[in-house]
Coordinates of C-alpha atoms in Angstrom, one line a residue:
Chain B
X18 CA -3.2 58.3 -0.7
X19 CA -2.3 58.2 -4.4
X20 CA -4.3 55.1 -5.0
X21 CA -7.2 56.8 -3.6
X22 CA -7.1 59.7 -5.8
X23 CA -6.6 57.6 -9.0
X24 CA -9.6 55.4 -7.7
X25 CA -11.7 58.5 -7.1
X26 CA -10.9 59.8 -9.9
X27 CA -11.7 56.7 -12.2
X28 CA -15.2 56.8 -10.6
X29 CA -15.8 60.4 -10.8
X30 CA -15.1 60.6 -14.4
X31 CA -17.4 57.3 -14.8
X32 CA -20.5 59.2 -13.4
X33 CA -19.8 61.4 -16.7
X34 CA -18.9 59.5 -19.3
X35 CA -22.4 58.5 -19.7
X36 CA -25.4 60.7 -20.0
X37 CA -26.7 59.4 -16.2
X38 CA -24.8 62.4 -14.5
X39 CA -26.4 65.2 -16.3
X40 CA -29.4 63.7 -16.0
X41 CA -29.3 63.6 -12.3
X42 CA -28.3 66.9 -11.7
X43 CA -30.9 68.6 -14.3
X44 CA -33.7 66.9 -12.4
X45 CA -32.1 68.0 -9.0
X46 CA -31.7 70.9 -9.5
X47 CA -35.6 71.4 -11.6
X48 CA -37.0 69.7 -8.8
X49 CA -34.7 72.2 -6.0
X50 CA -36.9 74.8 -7.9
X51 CA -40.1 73.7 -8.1
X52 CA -40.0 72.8 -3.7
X53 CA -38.7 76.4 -3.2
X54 CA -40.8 78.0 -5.2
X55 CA -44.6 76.2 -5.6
X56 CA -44.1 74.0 -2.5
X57 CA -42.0 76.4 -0.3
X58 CA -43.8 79.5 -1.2
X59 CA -40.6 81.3 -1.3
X60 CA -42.1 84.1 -2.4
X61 CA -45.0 84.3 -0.2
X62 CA -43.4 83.9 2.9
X63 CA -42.0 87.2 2.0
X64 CA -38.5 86.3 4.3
X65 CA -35.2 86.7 3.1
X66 CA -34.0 83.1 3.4
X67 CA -33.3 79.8 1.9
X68 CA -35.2 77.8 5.1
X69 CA -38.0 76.8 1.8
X70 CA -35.3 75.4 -0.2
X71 CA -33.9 73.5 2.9
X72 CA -36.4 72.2 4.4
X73 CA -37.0 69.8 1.4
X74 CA -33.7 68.6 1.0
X75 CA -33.8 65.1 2.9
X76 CA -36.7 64.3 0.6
X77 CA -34.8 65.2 -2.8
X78 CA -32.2 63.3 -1.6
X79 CA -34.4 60.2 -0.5
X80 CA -35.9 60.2 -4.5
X81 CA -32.2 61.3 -6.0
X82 CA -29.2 59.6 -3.9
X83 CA -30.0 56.1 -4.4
X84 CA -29.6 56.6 -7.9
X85 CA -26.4 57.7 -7.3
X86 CA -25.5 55.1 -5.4
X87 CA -27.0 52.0 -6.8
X88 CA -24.5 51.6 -9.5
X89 CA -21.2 52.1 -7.0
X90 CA -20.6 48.8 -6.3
X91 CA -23.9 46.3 -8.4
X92 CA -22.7 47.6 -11.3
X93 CA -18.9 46.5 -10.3
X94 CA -20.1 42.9 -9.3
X95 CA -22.3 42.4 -12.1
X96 CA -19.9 43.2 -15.2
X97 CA -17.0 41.5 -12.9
X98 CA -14.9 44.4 -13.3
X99 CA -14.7 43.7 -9.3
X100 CA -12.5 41.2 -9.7
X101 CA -10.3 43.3 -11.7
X102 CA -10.7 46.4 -9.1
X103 CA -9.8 44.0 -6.2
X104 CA -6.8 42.2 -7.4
X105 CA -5.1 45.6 -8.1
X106 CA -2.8 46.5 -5.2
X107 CA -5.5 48.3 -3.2
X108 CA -7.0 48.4 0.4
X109 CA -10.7 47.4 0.4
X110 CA -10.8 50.6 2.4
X111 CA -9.5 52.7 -0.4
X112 CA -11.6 51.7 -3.0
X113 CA -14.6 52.1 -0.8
X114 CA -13.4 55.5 0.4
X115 CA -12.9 56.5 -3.0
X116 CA -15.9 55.1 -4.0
X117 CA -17.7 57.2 -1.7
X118 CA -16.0 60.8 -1.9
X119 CA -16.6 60.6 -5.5
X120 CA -20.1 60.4 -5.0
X121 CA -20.0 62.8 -2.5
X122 CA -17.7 65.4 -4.6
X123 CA -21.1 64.6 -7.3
X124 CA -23.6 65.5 -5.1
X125 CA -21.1 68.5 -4.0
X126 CA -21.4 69.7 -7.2
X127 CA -25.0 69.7 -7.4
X128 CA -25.6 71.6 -4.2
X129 CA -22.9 74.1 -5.8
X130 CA -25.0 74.4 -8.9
X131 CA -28.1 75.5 -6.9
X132 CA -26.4 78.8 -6.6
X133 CA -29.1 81.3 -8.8
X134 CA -31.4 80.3 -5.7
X135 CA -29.0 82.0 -3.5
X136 CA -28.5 85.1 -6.1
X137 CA -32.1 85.8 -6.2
X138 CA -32.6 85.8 -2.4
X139 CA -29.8 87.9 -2.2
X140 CA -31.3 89.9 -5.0
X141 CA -34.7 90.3 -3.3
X142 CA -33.4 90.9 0.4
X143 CA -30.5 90.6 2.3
X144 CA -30.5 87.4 4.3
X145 CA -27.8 85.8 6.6
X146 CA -25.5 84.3 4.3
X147 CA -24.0 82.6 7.5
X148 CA -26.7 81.0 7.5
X149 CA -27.3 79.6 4.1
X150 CA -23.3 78.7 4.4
X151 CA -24.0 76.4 7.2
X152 CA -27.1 75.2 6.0
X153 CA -25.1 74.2 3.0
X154 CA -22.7 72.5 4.4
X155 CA -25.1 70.7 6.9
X156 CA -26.9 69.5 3.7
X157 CA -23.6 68.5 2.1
X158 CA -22.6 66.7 5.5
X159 CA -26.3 65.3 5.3
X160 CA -25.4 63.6 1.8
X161 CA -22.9 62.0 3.3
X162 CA -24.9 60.4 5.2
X163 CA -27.4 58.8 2.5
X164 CA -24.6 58.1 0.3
X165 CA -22.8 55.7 2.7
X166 CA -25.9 54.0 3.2
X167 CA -26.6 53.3 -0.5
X168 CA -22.9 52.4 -0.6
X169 CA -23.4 49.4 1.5
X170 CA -26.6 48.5 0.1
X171 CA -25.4 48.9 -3.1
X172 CA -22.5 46.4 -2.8
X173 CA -25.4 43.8 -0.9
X174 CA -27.0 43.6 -4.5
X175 CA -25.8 43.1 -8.5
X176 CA -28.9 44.7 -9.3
X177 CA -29.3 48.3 -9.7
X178 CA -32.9 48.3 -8.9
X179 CA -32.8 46.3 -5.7
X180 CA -29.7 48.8 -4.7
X181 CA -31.9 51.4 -5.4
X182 CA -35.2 50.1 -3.5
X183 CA -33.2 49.1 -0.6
X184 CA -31.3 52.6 -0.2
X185 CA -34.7 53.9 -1.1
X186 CA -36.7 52.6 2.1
X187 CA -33.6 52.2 4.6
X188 CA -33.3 56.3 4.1
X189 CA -36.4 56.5 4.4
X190 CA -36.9 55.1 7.9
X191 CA -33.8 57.3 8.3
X192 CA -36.1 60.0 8.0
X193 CA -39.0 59.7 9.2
X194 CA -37.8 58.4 12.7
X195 CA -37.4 62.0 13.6
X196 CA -41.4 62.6 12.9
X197 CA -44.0 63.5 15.2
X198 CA -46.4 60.7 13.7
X199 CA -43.6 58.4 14.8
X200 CA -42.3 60.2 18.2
X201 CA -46.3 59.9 19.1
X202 CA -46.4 56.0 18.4
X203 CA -43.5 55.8 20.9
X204 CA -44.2 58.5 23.6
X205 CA -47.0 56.5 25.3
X206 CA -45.3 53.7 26.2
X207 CA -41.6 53.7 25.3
X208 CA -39.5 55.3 28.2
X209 CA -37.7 58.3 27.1
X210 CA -34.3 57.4 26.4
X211 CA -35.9 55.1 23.4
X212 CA -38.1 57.6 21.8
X213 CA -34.9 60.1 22.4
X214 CA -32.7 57.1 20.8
X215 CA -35.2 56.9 17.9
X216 CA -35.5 60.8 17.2
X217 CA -31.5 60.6 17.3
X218 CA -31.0 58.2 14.8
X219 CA -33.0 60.5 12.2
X220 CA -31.4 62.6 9.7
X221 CA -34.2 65.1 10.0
X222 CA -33.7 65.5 13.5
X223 CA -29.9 66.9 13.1
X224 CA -30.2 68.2 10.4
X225 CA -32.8 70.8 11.1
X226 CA -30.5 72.6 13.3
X227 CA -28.4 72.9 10.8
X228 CA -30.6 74.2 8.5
X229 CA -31.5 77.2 10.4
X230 CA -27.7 78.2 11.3
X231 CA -26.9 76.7 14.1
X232 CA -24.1 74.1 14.1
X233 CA -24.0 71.9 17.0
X234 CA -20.7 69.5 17.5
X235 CA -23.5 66.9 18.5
X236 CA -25.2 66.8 15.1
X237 CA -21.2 67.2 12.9
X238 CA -20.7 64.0 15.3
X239 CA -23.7 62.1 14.2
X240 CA -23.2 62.4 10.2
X241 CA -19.3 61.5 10.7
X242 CA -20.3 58.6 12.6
X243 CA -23.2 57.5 10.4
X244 CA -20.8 58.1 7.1
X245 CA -18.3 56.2 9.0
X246 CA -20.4 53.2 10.6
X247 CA -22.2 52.6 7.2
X248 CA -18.9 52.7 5.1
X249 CA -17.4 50.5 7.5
X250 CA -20.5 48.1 6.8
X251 CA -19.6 48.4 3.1
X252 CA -16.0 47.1 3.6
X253 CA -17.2 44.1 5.3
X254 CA -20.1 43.4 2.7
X255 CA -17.9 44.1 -0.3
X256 CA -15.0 41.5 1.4
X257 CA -17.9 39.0 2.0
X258 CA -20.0 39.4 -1.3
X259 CA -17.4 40.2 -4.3
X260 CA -16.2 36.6 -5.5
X261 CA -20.1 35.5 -5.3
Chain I
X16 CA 8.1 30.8 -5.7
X17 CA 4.5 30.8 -5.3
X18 CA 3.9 28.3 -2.1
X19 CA -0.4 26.7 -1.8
X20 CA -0.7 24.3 1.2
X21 CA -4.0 22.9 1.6
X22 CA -5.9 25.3 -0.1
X23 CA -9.3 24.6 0.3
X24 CA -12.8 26.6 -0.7
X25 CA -16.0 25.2 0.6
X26 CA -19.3 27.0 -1.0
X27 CA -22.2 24.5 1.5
X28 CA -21.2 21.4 1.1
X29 CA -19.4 21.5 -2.3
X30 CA -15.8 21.3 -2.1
X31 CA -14.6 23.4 -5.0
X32 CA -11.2 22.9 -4.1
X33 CA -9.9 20.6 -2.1
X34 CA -6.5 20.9 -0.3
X35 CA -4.5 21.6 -3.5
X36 CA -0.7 21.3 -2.4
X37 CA 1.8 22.4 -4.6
X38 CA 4.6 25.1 -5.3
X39 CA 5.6 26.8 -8.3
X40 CA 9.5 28.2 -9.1
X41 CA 10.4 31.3 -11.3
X42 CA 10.8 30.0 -14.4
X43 CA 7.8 27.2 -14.6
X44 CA 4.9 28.0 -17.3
X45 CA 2.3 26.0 -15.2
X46 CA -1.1 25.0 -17.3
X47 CA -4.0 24.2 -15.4
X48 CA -6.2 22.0 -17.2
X49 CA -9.4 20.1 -16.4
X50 CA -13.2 20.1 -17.0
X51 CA -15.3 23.2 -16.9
X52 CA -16.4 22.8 -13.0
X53 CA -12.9 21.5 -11.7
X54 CA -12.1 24.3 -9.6
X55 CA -9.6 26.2 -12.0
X56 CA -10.6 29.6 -11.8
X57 CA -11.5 29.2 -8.0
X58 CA -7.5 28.2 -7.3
X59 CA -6.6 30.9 -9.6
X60 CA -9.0 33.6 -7.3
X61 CA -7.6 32.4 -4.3
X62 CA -4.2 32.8 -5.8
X63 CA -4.5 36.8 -6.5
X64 CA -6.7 36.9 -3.6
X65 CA -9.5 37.7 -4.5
X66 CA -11.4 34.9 -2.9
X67 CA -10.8 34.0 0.9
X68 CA -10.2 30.4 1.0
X69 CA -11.9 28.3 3.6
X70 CA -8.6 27.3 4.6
X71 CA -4.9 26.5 3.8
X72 CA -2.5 29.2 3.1
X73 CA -1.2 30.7 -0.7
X74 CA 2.1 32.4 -0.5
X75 CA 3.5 35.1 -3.5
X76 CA 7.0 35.1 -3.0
X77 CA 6.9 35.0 0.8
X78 CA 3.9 37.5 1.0
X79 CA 0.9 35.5 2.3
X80 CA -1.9 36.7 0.1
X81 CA -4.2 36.6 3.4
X82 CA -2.0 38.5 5.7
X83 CA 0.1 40.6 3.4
X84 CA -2.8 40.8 0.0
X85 CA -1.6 44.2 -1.0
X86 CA 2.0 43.3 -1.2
X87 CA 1.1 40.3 -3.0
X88 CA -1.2 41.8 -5.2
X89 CA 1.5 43.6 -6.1
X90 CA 3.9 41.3 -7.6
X91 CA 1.0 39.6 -9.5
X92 CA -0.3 40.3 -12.8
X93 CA -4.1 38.5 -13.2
X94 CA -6.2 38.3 -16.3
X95 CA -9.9 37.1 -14.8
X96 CA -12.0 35.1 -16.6
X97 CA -14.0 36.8 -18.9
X98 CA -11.2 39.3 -19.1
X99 CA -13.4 42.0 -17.4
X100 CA -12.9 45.6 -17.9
X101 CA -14.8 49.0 -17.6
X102 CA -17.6 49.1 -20.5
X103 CA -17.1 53.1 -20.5
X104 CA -13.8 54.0 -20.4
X105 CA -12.0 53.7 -23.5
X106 CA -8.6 51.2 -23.9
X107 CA -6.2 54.3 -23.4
X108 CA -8.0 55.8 -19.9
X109 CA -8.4 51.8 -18.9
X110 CA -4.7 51.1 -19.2
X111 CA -4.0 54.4 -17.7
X112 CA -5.9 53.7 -14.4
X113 CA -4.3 50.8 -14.1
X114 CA -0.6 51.9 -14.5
X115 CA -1.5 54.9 -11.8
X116 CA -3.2 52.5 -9.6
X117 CA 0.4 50.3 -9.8
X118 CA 2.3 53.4 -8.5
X119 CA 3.4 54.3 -12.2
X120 CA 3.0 58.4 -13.4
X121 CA 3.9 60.9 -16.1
X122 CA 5.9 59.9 -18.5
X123 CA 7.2 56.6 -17.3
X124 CA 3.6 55.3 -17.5
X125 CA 3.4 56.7 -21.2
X126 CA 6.1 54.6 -22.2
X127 CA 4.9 51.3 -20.2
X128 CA 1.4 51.4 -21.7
X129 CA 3.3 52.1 -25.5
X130 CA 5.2 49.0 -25.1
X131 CA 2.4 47.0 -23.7
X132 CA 0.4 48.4 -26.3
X133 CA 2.6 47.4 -28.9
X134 CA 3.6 43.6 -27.4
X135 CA -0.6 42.6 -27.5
X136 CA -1.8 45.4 -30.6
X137 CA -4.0 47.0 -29.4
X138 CA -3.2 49.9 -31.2
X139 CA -6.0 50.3 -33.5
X140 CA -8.3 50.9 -30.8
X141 CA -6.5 53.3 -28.3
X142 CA -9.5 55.8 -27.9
X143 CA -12.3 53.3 -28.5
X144 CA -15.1 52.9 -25.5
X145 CA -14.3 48.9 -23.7
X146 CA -18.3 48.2 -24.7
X147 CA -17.4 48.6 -28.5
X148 CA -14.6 46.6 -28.5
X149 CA -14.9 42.7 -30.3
X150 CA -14.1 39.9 -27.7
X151 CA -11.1 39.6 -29.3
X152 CA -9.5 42.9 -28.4
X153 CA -11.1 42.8 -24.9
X154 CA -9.4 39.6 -24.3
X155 CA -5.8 41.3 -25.4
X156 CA -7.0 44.6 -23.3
X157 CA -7.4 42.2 -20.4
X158 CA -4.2 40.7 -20.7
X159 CA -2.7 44.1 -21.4
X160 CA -4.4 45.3 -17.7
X161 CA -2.2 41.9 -16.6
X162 CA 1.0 42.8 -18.1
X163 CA 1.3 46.5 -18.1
X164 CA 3.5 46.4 -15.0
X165 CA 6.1 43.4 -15.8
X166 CA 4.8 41.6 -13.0
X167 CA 6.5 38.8 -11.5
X168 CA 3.9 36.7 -11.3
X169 CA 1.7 36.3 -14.0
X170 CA -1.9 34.9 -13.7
X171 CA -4.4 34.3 -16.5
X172 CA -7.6 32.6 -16.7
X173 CA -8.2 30.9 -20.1
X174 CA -6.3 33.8 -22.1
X175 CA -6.7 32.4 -25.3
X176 CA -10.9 32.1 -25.1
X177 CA -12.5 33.8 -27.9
X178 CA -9.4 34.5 -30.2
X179 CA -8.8 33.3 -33.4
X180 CA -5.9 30.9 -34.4
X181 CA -3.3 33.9 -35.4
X182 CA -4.4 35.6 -32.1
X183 CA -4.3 32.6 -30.1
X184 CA -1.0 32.3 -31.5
X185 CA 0.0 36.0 -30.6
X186 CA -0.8 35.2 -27.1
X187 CA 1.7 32.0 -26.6
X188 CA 4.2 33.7 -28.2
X189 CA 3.6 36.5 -25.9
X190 CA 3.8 34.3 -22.6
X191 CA 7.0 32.2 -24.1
X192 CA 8.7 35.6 -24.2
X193 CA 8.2 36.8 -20.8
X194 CA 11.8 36.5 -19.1
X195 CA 12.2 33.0 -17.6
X196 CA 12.6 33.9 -13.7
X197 CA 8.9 34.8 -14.0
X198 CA 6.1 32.6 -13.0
X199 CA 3.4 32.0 -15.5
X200 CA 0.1 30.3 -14.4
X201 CA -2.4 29.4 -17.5
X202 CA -5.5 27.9 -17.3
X203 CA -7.1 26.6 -20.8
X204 CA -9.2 23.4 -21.9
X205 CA -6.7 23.6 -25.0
X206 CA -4.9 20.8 -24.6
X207 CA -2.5 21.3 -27.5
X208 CA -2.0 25.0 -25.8
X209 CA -0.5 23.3 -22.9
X210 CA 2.3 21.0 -25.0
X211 CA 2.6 24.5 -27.0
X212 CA 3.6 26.9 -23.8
X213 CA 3.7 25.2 -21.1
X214 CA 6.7 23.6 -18.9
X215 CA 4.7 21.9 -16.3
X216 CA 0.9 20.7 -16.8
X217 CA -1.2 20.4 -13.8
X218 CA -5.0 18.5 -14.3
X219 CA -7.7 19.6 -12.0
X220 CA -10.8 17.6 -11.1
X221 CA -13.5 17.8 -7.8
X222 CA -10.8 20.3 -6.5
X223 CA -8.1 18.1 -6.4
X224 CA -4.8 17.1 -8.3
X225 CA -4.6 14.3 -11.0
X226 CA -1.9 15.1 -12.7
X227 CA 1.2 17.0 -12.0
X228 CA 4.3 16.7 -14.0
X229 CA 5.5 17.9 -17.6
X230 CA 3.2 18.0 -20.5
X231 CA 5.7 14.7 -22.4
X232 CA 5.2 13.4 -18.9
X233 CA 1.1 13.4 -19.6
X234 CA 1.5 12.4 -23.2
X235 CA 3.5 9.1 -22.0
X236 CA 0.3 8.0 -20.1
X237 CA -1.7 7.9 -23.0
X238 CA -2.1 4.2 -24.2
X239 CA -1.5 5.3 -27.9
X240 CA 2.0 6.5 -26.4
X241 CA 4.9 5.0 -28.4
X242 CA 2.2 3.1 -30.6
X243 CA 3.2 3.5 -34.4
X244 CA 1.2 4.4 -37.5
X245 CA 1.8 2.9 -40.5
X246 CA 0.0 3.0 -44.0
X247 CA 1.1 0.3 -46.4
X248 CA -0.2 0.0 -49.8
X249 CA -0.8 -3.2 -50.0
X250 CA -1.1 -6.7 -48.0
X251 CA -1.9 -4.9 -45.0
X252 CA -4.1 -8.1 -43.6
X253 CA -1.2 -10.3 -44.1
X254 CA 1.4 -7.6 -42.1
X255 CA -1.8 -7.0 -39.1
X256 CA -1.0 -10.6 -38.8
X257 CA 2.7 -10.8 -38.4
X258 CA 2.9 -7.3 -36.0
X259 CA 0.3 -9.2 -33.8
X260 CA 2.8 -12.0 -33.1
X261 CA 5.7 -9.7 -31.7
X262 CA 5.9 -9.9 -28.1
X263 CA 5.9 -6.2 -27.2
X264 CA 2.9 -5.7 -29.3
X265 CA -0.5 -5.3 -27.2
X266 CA -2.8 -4.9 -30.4
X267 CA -3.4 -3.8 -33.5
X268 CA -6.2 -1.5 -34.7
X269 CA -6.9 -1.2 -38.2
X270 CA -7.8 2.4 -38.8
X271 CA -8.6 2.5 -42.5
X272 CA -7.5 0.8 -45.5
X273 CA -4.4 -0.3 -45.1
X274 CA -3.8 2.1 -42.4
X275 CA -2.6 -0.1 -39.1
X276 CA -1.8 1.2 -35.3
X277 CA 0.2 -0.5 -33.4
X278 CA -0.1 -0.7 -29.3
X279 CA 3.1 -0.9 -27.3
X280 CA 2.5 -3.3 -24.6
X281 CA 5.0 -1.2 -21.8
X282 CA 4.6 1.8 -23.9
X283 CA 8.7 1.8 -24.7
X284 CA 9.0 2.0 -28.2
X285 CA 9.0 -0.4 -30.6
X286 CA 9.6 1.0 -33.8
X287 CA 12.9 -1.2 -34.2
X288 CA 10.9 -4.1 -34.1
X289 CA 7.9 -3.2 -36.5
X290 CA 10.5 -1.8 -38.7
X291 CA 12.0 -5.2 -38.8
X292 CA 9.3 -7.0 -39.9
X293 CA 7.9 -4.1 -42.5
X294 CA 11.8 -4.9 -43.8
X295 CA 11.9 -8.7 -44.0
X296 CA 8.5 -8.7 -45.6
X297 CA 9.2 -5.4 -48.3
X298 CA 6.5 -3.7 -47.7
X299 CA 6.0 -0.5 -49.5
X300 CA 5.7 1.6 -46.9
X301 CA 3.3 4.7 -47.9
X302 CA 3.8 6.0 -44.2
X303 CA 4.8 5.2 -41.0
X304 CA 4.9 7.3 -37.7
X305 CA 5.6 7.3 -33.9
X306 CA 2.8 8.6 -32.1
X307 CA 3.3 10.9 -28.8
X308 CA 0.0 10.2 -27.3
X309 CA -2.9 12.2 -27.5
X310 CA -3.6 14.5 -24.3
X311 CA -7.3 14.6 -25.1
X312 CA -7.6 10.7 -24.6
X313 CA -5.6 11.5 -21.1
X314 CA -7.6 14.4 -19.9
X315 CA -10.9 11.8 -20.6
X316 CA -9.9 8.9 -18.8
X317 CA -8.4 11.1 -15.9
X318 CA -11.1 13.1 -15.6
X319 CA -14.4 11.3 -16.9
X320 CA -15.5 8.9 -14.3
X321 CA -16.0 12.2 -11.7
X322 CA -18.0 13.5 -14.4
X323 CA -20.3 10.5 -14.9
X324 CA -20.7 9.9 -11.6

């Protein structure tokens, strides 16, 4: 348990010790407002809720999470500072679990620092604040998600960019498998447990539950499982691909 | 004791290492030697496990790196090659990470990463970032990284690389001084650095073992072992001559003017018997020396014909 906190930490204070990390979350946060506002027509939907800002989410985090993960585990392998990270006394599991709740806690913080958007609904109206909480932690939850995918790409690669394009387009399938244009390329031939199989495996399709309110076991179950299946992946990738 | 039984790593068909078999006591400075390509620094991965062998087993003090690698990892201190270390932390949070990854906290690891500080000076450069360090003090905060915890075992992949004499120097005093029921495990292409540390030298080529004893052991197979060198002033043709005719003599090379070596046939020494004959004839001897051998004319012939072929 120790290890794991000094290993999160170590990471956590590496996303700031460079200018990278302030970067990220200006852009995240500039680009949370422009979606709400221009995109969203927060204001001219005249409701008093944060549904606008959510609804855009997945797609900040398709552009903004695999830059936070390509460096987690390319940047390790191509400096070699893996071999000094896996020759310390630590599980493969811990380093990768403290890889990824670092980056996790990071993106945490960036959803935290969206906060004047919730002041200013609150200011205008008085919305459900139930709501926006479990919207908030469904896109937290949602995150998780992305970020243990570009974890295991990440470690597949010593390039940053390929990390990066890889996460880029394997989230992105993640996506889009819960749209219509993709449910209708299925639905006239594919029996229904497939096209149910393939709306299932989308992020959008759990997580827009969640964004209105409603918390389903079902969906909490499907971004533990997809955090927990893709970090697995990343164990066995780093154990096969460090000493290369 | 660290216990490798046909260790072997396979990358295709490239044998990198070949079912090394050997084990190491507490107290043995081991020096691995050989060319660049020999499989060093592959034995030395498999050995803090880093790398999974193809097969054959590696033991740390009866923890089997494969079964047991966090216990084992424990024990062992392991400087990689390269001497890699985090480009944006500075040398005080580096050191610090380590120590609390080892188990050590509050002011127990202050004092550790003082004295480590102190044994490899890295003072100067406490709160400087890894990237702005020279090679020089990345190499010592590499080996500091190794050291920090007094580890058992101690591992370290050509340590000496990129320093300068009085560094290099630091270094093998520093490894001379660890206590002697530790194991040390060197690698280096020094060949003088291996007589200067080491208690048992070990040469690497294709993967495999071709020499394994002490480093006087690895001097005596040198053909110039025993030889003598002596510089005479003057009638050095007429002495070439007479040393010829001795029977334990196998040749004699004239080096320079007036400067002859002499080959021992069986390699035993046979500076009785030159000295006779540099007597008898009064010579005026300007110099006159028994050579040791020289490891680099070893290391060629032991290791040259898998790197022509």
């Amino acid at each position: 348990m120790n290890a794991l906190k000094v290993v999160l930490g170590r990471e956590l204070s590496s996303y700031f010790a460079t200018p990278v990390a302030y970067i990220f979350l200006v852009i995240f946060l500039m680009l949370s407002g422009v979606f709400t506002f221009y995109i969203g027509q927060f204001f001219e939907r005249g409701q008093a809720d944060l549904v606008a800002f959510f609804n855009f989410v997945p797609w900040l985090y398709l552009v903004l999470i695999p830059a936070v993960t390509m460096r987690l585990w390319s940047e390790e392998r191509r400096s070699g500072t893996i071999e000094l990270l896996m020759t310390l006394p630590l599980a493969t599991w811990q380093v990768v679990l403290g890889k990824f709740l670092a980056a996790w806690l990071f993106v945490g913080l960036a959803l935290v620092l969206t906060f004047p958007l919730w002041i200013t609904v609150n200011y205008l109206g008085s919305p459900d604040n139930g709501v926006i909480l479990g919207a908030y932690i469904g896109a937290w939850l949602m995150s998780g998600g992305f970020l243990a995918v570009g974890s295991c790409l990440s470690a597949l690669s010593k390039n940053q960019i390929v990390a990066f394009i890889l996460t880029l387009v394997v989230s992105f399938v993640l996506v889009v498998t819960g749209f219509p244009i993709v449910q209708d390329a299925f639905s006239g031939w594919a029996p229904l447990w497939l096209i149910d199989a393939v709306a299932n495996l989308s992020f959008l399709t759990h997580f827009t539950a969640i964004s209105r309110g409603v918390i389903d076991v079902r969906d909490l179950v499907y971004f533990a499982a997809m955090i927990g299946i893709w970090l697995y992946a990343t164990s066995l990738v780093v154990d096969l691909k460090k000493a290369d | 004791m660290i216990t490798v039984d046909k260790l072997t790593k396979q990358f295709g068909d490239f044998f990198a290492v070949n079912g090394l078999t050997f084990t190491v006591e507490p107290g043995e400075i081991l020096g691995f030697l050989g060319p660049n390509g020999a499989g060093k620094s592959t034995t030395m991965k498999m050995l803090t496990g880093f790398l999974q062998p193809s097969s054959g087993s590696v033991s740390v003090m009866g923890f089997d790196v494969l079964k047991t690698p966090v216990e084992a990892k424990r024990l062992i201190g392991y400087l990689p090659e390269g001497a890699p270390a985090y480009a944006d932390m500075t040398v005080l949070d580096s050191l610090r990470f380590v120590g609390k990854v080892r188990g050590f906290s509050g002011s127990d690891l202050n004092t550790r990463i003082q004295e480590t500080v102190d044994k490899v000076a890295l003072n100067s450069v406490l709160n400087k970032r890894v990237e702005t360090l020279s090679k020089g003090f990345q190499r010592r905060l590499g080996l500091a990284q190794a050291i920090l915890h007094d580890p058992q075992v101690l591992i370290l992949d050509e340590p000496t690389d990129g320093l300068d004499p009085n560094q290099k120097h630091q270094v093998r005093e520093l490894i001379q001084n660890l206590s002697k029921d530790k194991i040390v495990i060197v690698s280096t292409h020094i060949l003088e650095e291996v007589s200067a540390v080491c208690t048992r030298a070990m040469i690497l080529s294709d993967g495999a073992i071709k020499f394994d004893g002490t480093p006087e052991d690895l001097a005596a197979k040198s053909v110039y072992h025993n030889s003598i060198h002596v510089h005479v002033a003057e009638r050095h043709s007429e002495l070439k001559a007479k040393l010829i005719q001795l029977p334990r003599v196998s040749k004699v090379n004239e080096l320079s003017e007036g400067a002859l070596q002499v080959l021992s046939e069986n390699k035993d020494s046979i500076l009785s018997d030159v000295n006779a004959v540099l007597h008898s004839g009064s010579y005026q001897i300007d110099e006159l020396h028994v050579e040791q051998g020289k490891l680099d004319d070893v290391f060629r012939t032991m290791t040259s014909k898998e790197v022509n072929s």
